[in-house]
XYZ file of C-alpha atoms in Angstrom:
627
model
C 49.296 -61.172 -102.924
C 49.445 -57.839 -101.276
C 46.158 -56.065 -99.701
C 44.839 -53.676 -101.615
C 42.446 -52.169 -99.548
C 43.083 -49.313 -97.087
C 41.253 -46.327 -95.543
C 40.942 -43.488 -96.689
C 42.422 -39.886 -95.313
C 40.116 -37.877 -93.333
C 40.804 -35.000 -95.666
C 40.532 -36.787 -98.845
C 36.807 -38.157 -97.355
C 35.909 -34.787 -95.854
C 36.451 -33.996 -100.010
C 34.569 -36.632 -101.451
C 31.836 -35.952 -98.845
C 31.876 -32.663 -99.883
C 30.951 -33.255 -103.312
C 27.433 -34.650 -102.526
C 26.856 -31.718 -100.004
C 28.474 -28.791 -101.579
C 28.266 -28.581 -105.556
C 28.095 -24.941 -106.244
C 28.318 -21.389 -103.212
C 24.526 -21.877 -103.414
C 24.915 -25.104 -101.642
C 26.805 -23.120 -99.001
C 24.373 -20.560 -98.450
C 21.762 -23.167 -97.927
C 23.706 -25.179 -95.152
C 24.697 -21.973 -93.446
C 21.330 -20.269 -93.352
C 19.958 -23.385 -92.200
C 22.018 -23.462 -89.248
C 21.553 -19.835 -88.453
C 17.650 -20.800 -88.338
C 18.044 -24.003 -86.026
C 20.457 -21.631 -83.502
C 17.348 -20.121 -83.260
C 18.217 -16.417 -84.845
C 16.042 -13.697 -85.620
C 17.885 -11.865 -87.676
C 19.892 -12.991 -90.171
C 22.698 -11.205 -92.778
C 24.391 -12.921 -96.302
C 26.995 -11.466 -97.789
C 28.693 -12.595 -100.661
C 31.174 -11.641 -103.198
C 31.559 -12.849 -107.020
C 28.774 -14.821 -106.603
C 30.041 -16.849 -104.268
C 32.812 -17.443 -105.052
C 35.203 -15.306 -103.215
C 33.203 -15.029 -99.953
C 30.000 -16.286 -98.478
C 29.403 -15.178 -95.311
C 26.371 -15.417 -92.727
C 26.079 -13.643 -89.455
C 22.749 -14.208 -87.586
C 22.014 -13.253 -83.869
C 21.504 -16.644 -82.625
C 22.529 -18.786 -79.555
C 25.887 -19.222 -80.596
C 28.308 -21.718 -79.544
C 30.788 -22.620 -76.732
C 34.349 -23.352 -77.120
C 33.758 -27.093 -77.318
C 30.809 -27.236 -79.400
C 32.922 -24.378 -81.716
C 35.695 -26.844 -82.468
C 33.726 -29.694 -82.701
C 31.146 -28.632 -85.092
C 33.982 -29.643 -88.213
C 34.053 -32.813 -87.001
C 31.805 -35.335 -89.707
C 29.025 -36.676 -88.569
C 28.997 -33.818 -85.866
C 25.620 -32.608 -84.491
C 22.917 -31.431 -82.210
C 19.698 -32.092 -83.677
C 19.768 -36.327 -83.717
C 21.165 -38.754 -81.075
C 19.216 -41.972 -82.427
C 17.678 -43.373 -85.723
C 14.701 -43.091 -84.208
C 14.984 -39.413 -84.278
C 14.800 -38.910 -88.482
C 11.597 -39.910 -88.030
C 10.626 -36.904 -85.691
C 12.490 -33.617 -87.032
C 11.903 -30.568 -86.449
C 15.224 -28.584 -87.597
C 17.029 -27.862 -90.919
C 20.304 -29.372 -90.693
C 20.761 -32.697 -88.796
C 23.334 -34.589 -90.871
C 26.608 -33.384 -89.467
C 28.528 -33.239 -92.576
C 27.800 -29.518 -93.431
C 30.585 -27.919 -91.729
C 32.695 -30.527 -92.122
C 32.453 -30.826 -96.337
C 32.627 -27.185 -96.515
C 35.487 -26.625 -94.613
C 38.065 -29.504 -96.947
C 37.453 -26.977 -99.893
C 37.359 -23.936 -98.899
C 38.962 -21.018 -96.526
C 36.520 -20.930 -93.263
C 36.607 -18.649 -90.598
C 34.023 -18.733 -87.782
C 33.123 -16.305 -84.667
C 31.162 -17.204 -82.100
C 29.729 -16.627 -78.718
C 27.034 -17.418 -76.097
C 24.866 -14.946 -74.433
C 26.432 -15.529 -71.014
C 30.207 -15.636 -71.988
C 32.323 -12.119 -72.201
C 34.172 -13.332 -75.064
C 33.491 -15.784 -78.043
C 35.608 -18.064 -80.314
C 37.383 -17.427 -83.406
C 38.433 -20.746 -85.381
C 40.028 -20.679 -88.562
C 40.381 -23.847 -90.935
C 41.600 -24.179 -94.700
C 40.905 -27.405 -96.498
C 39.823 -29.179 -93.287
C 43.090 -28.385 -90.697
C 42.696 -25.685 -87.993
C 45.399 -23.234 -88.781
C 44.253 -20.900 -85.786
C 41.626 -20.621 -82.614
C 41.675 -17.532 -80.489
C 39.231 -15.621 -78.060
C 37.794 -12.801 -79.875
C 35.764 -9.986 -79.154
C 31.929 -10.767 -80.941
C 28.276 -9.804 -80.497
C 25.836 -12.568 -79.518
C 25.116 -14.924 -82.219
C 27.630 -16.944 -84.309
C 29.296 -15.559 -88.316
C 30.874 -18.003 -90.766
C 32.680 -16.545 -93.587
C 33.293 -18.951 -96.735
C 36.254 -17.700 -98.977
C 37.564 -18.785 -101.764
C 35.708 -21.659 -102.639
C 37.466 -25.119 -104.443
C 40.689 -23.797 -103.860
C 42.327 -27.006 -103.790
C 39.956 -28.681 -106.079
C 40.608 -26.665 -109.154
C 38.651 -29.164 -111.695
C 35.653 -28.369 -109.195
C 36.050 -24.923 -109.863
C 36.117 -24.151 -113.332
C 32.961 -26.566 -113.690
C 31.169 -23.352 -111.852
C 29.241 -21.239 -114.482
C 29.694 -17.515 -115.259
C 28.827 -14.621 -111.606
C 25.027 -14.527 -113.075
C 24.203 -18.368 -113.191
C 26.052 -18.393 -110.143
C 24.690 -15.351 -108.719
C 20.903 -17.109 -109.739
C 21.309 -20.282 -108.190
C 22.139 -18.349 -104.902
C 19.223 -16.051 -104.871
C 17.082 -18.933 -105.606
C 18.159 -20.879 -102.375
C 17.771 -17.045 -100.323
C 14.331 -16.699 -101.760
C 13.735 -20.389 -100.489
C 14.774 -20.115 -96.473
C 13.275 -16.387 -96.423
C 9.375 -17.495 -97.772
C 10.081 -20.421 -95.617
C 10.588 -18.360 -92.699
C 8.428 -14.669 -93.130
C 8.778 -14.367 -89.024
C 12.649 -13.784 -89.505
C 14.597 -10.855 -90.840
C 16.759 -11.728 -93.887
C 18.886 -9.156 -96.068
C 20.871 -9.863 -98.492
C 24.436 -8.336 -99.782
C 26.222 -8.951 -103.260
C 29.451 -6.956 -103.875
C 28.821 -4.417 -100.911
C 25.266 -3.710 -101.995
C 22.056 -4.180 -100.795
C 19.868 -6.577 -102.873
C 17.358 -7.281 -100.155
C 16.163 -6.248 -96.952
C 12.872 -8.428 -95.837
C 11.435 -7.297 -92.166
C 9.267 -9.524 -90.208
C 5.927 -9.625 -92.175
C 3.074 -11.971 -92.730
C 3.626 -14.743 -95.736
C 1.931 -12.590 -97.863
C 3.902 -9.457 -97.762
C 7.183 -11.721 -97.781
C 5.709 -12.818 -100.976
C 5.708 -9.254 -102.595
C 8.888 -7.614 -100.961
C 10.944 -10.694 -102.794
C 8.870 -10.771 -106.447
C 7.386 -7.345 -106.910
C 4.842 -5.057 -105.606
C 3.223 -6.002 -108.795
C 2.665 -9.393 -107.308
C 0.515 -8.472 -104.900
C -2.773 -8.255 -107.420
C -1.721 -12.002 -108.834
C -2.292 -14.263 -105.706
C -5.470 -16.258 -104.850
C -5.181 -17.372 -101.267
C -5.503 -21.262 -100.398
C -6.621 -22.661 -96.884
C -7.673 -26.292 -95.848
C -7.306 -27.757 -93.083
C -7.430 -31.638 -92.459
C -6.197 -34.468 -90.284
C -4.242 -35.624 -92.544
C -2.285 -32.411 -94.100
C -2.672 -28.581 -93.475
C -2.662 -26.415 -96.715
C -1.688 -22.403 -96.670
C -0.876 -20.012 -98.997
C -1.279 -18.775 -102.578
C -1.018 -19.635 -105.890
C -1.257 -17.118 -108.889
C -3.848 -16.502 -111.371
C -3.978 -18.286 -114.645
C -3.792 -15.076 -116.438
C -0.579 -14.434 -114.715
C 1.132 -17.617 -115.612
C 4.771 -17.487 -117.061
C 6.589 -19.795 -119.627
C 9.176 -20.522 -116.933
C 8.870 -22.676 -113.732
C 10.647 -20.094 -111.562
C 8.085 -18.916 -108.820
C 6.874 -22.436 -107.945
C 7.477 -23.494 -104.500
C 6.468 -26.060 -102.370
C 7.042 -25.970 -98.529
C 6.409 -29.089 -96.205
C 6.827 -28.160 -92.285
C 8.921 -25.264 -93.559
C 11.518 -27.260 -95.384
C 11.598 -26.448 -99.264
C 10.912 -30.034 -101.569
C 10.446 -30.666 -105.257
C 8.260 -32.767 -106.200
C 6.749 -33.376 -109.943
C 3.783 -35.732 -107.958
C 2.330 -32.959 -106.491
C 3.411 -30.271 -109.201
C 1.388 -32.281 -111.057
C -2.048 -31.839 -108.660
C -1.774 -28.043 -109.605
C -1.891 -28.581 -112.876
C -4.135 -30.935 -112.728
C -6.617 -27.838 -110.996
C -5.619 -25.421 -113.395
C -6.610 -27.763 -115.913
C -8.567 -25.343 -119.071
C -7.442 -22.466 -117.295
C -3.444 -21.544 -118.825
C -2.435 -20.782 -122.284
C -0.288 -23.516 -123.615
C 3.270 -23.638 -122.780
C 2.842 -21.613 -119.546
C 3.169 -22.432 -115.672
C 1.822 -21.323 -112.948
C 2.846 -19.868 -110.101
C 2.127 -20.950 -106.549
C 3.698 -20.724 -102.903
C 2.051 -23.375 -100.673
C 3.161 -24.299 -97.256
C 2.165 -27.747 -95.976
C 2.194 -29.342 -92.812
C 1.961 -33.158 -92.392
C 3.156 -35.268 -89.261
C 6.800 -35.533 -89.152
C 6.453 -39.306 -88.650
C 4.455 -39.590 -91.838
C 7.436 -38.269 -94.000
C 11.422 -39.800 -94.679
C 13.593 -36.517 -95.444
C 16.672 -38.601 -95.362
C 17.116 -39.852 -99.178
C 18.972 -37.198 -100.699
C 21.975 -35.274 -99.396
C 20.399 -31.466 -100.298
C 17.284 -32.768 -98.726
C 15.410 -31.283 -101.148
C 13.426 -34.712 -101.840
C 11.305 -36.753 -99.396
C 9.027 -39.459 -99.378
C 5.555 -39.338 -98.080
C 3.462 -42.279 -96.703
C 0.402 -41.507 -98.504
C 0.915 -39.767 -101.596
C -2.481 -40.702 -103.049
C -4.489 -38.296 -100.441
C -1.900 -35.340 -100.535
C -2.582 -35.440 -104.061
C -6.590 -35.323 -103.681
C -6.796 -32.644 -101.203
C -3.828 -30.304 -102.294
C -5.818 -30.449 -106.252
C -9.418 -30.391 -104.524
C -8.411 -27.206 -102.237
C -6.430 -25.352 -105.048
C -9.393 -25.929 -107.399
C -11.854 -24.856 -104.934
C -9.672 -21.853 -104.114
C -9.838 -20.522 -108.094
C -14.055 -20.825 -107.841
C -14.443 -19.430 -104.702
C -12.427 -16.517 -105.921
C -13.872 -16.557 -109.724
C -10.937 -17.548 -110.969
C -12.614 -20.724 -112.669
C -15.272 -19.927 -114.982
C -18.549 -21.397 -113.592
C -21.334 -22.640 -115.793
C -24.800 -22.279 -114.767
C -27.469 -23.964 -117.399
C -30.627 -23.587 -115.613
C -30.106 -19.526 -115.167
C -30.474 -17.179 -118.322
C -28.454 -14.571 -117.934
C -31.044 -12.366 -121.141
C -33.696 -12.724 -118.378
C -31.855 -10.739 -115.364
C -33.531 -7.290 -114.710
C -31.130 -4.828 -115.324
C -29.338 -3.011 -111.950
C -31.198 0.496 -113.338
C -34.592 -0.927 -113.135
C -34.343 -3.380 -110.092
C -35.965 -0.862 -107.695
C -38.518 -0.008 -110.080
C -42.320 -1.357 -110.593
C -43.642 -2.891 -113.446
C -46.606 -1.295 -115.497
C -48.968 -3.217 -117.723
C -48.753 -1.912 -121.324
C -51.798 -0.868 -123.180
C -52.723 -0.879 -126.649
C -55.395 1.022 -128.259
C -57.181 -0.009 -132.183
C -59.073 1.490 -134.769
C -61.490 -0.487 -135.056
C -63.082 0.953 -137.693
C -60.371 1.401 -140.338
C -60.345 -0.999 -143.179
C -56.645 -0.970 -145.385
C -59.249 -2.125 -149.128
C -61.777 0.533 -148.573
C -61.568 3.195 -151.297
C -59.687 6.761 -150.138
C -62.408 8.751 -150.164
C -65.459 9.233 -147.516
C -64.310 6.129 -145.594
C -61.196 6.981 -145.027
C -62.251 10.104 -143.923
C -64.601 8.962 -141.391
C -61.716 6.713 -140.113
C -59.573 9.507 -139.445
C -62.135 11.968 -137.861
C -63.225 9.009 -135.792
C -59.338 7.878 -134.471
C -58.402 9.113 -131.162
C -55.536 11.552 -131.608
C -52.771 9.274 -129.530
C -53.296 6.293 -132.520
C -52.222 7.062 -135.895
C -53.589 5.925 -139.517
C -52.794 4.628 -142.654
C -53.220 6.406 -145.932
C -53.634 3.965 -148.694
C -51.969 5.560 -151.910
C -54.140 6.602 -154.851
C -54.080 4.594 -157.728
C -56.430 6.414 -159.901
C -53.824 7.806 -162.149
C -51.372 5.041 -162.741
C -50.614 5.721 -166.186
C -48.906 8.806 -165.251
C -46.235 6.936 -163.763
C -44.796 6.262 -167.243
C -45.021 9.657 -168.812
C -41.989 10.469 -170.065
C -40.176 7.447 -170.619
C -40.165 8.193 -174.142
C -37.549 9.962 -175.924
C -38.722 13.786 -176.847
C -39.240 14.988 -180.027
C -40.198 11.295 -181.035
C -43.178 9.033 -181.335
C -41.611 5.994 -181.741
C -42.144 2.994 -179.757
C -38.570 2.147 -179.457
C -37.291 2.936 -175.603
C -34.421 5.777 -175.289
C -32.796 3.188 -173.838
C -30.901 0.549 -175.804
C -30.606 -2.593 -172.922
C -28.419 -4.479 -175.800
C -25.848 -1.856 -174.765
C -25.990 -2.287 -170.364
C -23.119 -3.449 -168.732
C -23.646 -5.654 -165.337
C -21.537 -5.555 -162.110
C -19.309 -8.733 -162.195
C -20.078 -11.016 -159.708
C -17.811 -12.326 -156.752
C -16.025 -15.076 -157.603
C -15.407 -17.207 -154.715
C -12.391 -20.136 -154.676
C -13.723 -23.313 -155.701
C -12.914 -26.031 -152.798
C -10.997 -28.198 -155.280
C -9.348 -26.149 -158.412
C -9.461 -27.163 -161.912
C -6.103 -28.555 -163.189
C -5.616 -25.766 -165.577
C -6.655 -23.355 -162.695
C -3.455 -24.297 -160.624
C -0.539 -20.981 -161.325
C 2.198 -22.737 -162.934
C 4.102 -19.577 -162.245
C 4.224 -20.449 -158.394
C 7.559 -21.319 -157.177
C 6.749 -22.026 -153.292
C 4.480 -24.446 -151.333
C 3.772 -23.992 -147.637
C 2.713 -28.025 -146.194
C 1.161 -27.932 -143.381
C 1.752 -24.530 -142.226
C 4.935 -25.647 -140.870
C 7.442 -26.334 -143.874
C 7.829 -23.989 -147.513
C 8.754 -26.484 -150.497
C 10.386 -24.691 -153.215
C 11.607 -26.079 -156.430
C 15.212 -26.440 -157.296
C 17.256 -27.559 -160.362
C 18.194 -31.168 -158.572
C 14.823 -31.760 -156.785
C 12.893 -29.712 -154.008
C 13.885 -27.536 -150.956
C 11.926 -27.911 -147.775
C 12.298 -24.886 -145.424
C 11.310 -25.170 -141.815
C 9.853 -21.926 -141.622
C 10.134 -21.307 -137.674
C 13.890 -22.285 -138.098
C 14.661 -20.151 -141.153
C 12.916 -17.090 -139.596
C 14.709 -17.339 -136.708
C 17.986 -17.512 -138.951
C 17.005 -14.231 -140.552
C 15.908 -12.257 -137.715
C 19.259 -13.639 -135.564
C 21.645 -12.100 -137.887
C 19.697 -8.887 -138.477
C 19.753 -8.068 -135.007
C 23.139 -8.798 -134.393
C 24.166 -6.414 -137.225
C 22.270 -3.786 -135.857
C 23.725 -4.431 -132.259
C 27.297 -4.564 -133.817
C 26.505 -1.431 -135.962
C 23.986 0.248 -133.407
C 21.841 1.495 -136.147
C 18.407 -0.423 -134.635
C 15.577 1.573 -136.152
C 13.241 2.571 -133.381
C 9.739 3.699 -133.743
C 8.231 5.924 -130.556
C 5.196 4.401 -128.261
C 2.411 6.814 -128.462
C 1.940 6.013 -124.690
C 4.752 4.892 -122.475
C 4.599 0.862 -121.585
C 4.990 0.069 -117.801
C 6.463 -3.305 -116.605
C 6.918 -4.546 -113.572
C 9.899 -7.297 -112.915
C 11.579 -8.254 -109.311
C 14.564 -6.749 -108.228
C 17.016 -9.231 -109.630
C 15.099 -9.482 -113.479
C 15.529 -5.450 -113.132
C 19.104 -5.402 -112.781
C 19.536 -8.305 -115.760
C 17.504 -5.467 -117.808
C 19.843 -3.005 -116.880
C 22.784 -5.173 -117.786
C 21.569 -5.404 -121.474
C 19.852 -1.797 -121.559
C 22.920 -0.779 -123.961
C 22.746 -3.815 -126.245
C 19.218 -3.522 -126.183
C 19.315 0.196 -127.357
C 21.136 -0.418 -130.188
C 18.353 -2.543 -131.445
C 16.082 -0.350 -131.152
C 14.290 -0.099 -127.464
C 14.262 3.135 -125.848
C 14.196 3.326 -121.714
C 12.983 6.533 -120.292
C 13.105 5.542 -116.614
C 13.198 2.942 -113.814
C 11.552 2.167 -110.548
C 12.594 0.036 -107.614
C 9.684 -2.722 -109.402
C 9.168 -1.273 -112.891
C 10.700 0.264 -116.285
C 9.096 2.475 -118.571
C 9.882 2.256 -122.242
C 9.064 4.478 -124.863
C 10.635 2.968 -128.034
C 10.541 -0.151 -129.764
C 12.257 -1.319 -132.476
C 10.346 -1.497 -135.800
C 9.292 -5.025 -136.442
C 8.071 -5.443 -132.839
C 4.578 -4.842 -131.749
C 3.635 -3.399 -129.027
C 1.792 -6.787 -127.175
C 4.812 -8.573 -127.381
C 7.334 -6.515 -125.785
C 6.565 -8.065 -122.489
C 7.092 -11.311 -123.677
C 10.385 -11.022 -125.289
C 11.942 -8.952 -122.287
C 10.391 -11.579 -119.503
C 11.778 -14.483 -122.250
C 15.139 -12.336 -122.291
C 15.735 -12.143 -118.475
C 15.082 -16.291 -118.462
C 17.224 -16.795 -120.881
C 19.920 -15.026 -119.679
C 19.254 -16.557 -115.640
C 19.209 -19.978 -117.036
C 21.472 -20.049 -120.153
C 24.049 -17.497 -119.751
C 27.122 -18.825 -121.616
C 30.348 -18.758 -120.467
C 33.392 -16.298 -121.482
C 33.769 -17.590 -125.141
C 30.452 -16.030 -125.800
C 28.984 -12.535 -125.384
C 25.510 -11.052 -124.316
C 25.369 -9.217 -127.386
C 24.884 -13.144 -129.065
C 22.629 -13.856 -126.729
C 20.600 -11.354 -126.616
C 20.241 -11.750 -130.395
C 19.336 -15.387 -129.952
C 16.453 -14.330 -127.364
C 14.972 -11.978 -129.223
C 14.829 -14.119 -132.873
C 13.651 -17.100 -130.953
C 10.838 -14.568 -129.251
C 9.603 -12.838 -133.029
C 10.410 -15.728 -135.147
C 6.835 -16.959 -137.243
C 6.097 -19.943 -135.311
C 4.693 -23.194 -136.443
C 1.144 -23.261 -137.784
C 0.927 -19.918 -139.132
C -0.042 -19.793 -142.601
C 1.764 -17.399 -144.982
C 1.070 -15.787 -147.632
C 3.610 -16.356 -151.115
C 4.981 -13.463 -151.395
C 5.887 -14.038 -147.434
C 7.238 -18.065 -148.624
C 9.255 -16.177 -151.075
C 10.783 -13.928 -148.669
C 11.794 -16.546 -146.375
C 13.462 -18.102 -148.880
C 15.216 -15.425 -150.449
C 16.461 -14.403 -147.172
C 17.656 -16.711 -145.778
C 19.927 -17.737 -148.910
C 21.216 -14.128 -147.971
C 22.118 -14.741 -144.478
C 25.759 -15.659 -143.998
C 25.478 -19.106 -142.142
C 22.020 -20.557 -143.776
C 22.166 -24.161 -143.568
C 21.740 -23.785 -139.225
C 19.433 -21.879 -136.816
C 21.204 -20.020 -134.187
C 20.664 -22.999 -131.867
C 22.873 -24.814 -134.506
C 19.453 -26.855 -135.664
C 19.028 -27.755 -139.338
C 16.752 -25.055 -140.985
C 16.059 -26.891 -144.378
C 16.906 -30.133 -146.322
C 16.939 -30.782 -150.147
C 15.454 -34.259 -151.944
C 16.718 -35.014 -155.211
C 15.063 -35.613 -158.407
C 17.144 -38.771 -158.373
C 15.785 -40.103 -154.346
C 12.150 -39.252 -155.641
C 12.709 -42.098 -158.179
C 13.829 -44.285 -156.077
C 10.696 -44.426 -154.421
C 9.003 -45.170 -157.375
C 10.804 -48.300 -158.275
């Protein structure tokens, strides 16, 4: 029998490697501004195009690299930062595997420029899908640029699984975000289609913090500090009040390396514990630093998941020194049973000296003594700051009733005839269980459990998911007033201010036409705000935030491809924002609405997530459980 087994190409391995390193340009842009960090650069440019796609490229001011090390660093396996096993238990540096380069350059169009301080001239390689095509001498500044283009060219099955330029675009601001609060001592900026997104100077964490989310920021972060021998603990997390229904600003740092980790996601939650609304996260930024030795970063290709020795005690201290952080700060609401706060002098009258009251009594007056000479007496004999009481005369009672009696009359009989009075009716309050016959037979709709509205049909009963049905309704209203841009608007009587980052600002402005036809009204922007003075009608006021911040998630995290529009989506967003939610109780005349319109909507059987929004049980499946 013939062998079977044979090595592989170097180019068809360089591909397969590549497809653990490099999944999507974001994957790029991490390897790239990783090694622009460990040359040891201090300022550091990204520039890409189509989100990646067409061109990534990153020029930093680093070291550089000689001729040698130039042509050698697309070699696999290829590297500076290891020479012994020993050594992944003692790093320091981003990028130590040696298959960066390499898997980048078998899919895509590479071209690099390079050169060392002391050299007059640098290097200029270029590769496509893993063969050198060219290497001259070129002309460069100091430091070293490598230009991605045209990424999965010959893996076209790789590239169509890439999403639509924002999902794209998202994933590759996420890993920029990551390297630049990593690294607040360098200068990053930032270029998508020839403009400027970002430009972060050298600052402290802090300010790094609020130049990439927001000015608005600034006012949400508690700071956290502990030091130990085991593990070092800086930097902020937000306040509870602040928290979001998205995981987005959550980041975890361990000796300046970004990880995820759900163990110790889990020991912030665990101190924010009766402190967030349900369904929200919040935010945090923490940088810790452990001994190198006491960590394994080698267990997943994007390095992005490590393994500590002691997981038990990172968990202790990082919840213990994030929960101190929110009391120190009165964050945490602190109970104290042995004050009363009633008792506490108020801040007018701390400075102030206390006086004794005095009281001063007739003796002398007696309340059953007759009106005349005593009382007198009592009066003359009061001191003028006291006063008296005057007990009413009761010497001519009967006069109280004169008149009573009808004039012109002396009979007995009252003018008024009580046999004709008419009492108020009294309030009638609900009995907690009804009488049979007290039940409306007239009702057509049930609501069970605030969640579901029963309604009778001719073959049995209709149960409505409410949450489902509403979201139905309010989905295809919205996308007829998109389609028709006839939104009804109703005017703010005071403009509403919100503040988003950079990126959630230009998603706003992406949709600001879409989301004018249903209504909103924009009067201006900021570089960290909007202003909006319309709404549509069936919106309040308090919720606007929280459908535009649900909006801009949506649309980084769910964007659909080609076959569907933003217009759909944006309708989607918006009815899954206002819909009535489970547990609210309605009212009949509101049951009745939901079910008459939703019968009206075009497509009633599904919610616009293509969920079931109500079911019907026969007269005929009823008896069956009867048998």
């Amino acid at each position: 029998m013939a062998d079977i087994i044979q090595l592989l190409p170097d180019h068809v391995a360089n591909q397969i490697a590549a497809g653990e390193v490099v999944q999507r340009p974001a994957s790029v842009v991490k390897e790239l501004l990783e090694n622009a960090i460990d040359a040891g650069a201090n300022t550091i440019k990204l520039i890409i195009k189509d989100a990646g796609k067409t061109l990534i490229q990153v020029i930093d001011n680093g070291k550089g690299m000689s001729v040698t090390d130039a042509r050698l660093s697309f070699e696999r396996h290829a590297t500076s930062k290891i020479k012994s096993a020993d050594d992944l238990f003692q790093l320091n540096t981003k990028g130590f595997r040696g298959e960066a380069l390499a898997s980048i350059a078998a899919i895509a169009h590479v071209e690099l420029k390079t050169k060392q301080d002391q050299d007059e001239v640098g290097t200029a390689i270029t590769i496509e899908g893993s063969k050198i095509t060219a290497q001259d001498v070129t002309v460069s500044p100091k430091g070293t640029s490598v230009a991605v283009k045209n990424l999965f060219f010959n893996i076209p099955a790789r590239r169509n699984f890439l999403k639509s330029n924002t999902v794209e675009l998202r994933h590759v601001l996420d890993e920029f975000h990551r390297v630049a609060l990593a690294h607040p001592t360098l200068h990053f900026s930032l270029y998508n289609n020839g403009s400027e997104t970002f430009n972060l100077p050298v600052s402290n964490y802090r300010q790094r913090i609020v130049n990439i989310f927001g000015v608005k920021t600034n006012e949400k972060l508690v700071p956290v500090d502990e030091d130990t021998e085991v593990l070092k603990i800086s930097g902020f997390v937000g306040k509870p009040e602040f928290a979001k229904k998205t995981r987005g600003e959550q980041y975890f740092f361990v000796n300046n390396r970004f990880i995820k980790s759900a163990y110790l996601n889990h020991a912030i939650l665990s101190a924010f514990e009766g402190l967030l609304k349900t369904g929200t996260h919040p935010s945090y930024f923490l940088n810790l630093e452990v001994d190198p030795q006491t960590i394994d970063i080698n267990i997943h290709p994007t390095k992005t998941e490590i393994k500590f020795d002691d997981e038990h005690t990172l968990y202790a201290i990082l919840r213990s020194a994030t929960k101190h952080s929110l009391g120190q700060f009165n964050i945490a609401p602190v109970l104290d049973f042995e004050r009363d706060a009633t008792l506490d002098t108020p801040y007018t009258q701390q400075q102030k000296t206390s006086e004794m009251p005095k009281i001063e009594v007739d003796r002398s007056f007696n309340p059953f003594e007759a009106d005349s000479g005593t009382s007198s007496k009592a009066v003359s004999s009061t001191p003028k700051h006291t006063k008296t009481y005057n007990k009413p005369s009761t010497e001519h009672w009967e006069s109280l009733y004169v008149g009573l009696e009808s004039k012109g009359t002396r009979s007995t009989k009252p003018a008024t005839d009580f046999s004709a009075l008419t009492f108020e009716s009294e309030e009638h309050t609900g009995a907690l269980f009804e009488e049979k016959d007290a039940i409306e037979t007239s009702s057509t709709t049930y609501q069970l459990h605030n969640k579901y509205v029963i309604s009778a049909i001719k073959s049995g009963m209709l149960v409505i998911d409410q949450h489902r049905a509403h979201q139905r309704i309010l989905y295809e209203d919205f996308l007829r007033d998109i389609t028709v841009k006839e939104g009804v608007s109703q005017q703010l009587l005071f403009p509403l201010e919100l503040h988003f980052s950079p990126q959630e600002l230009e998603i706003v402005k992406q949709l600001q036409e879409d989301l004018e036809h249903t209504g909103f009204v924009f009067s201006k922007y900021t570089e960290a705000s909007l202003e909006i003075t319309g709404v549509p009608v069936m919106v309040p006021e308090s919720e606007i935030s929280i459908i535009l911040e649900q909006l801009v998630s949506d649309v980084q995290n769910e964007v659909p491809d080609a076959n569907f529009s933003a217009t759909d989506l944006l309708a989607k967003s918006m009815a899954k924002s206002l819909a009535i939610k489970t547990g609210q109780s309605l009212q009949k005349d509101e049951q009745e609405h939901i079910v008459n319109k939703l019968f009206a909507c075009k497509e009633p059987n599904v919610s616009p997530t293509h969920k079931p929004t109500f079911i019907t049980v026969g007269t005929e499946e009823l008896d069956r459980k009867f048998i």
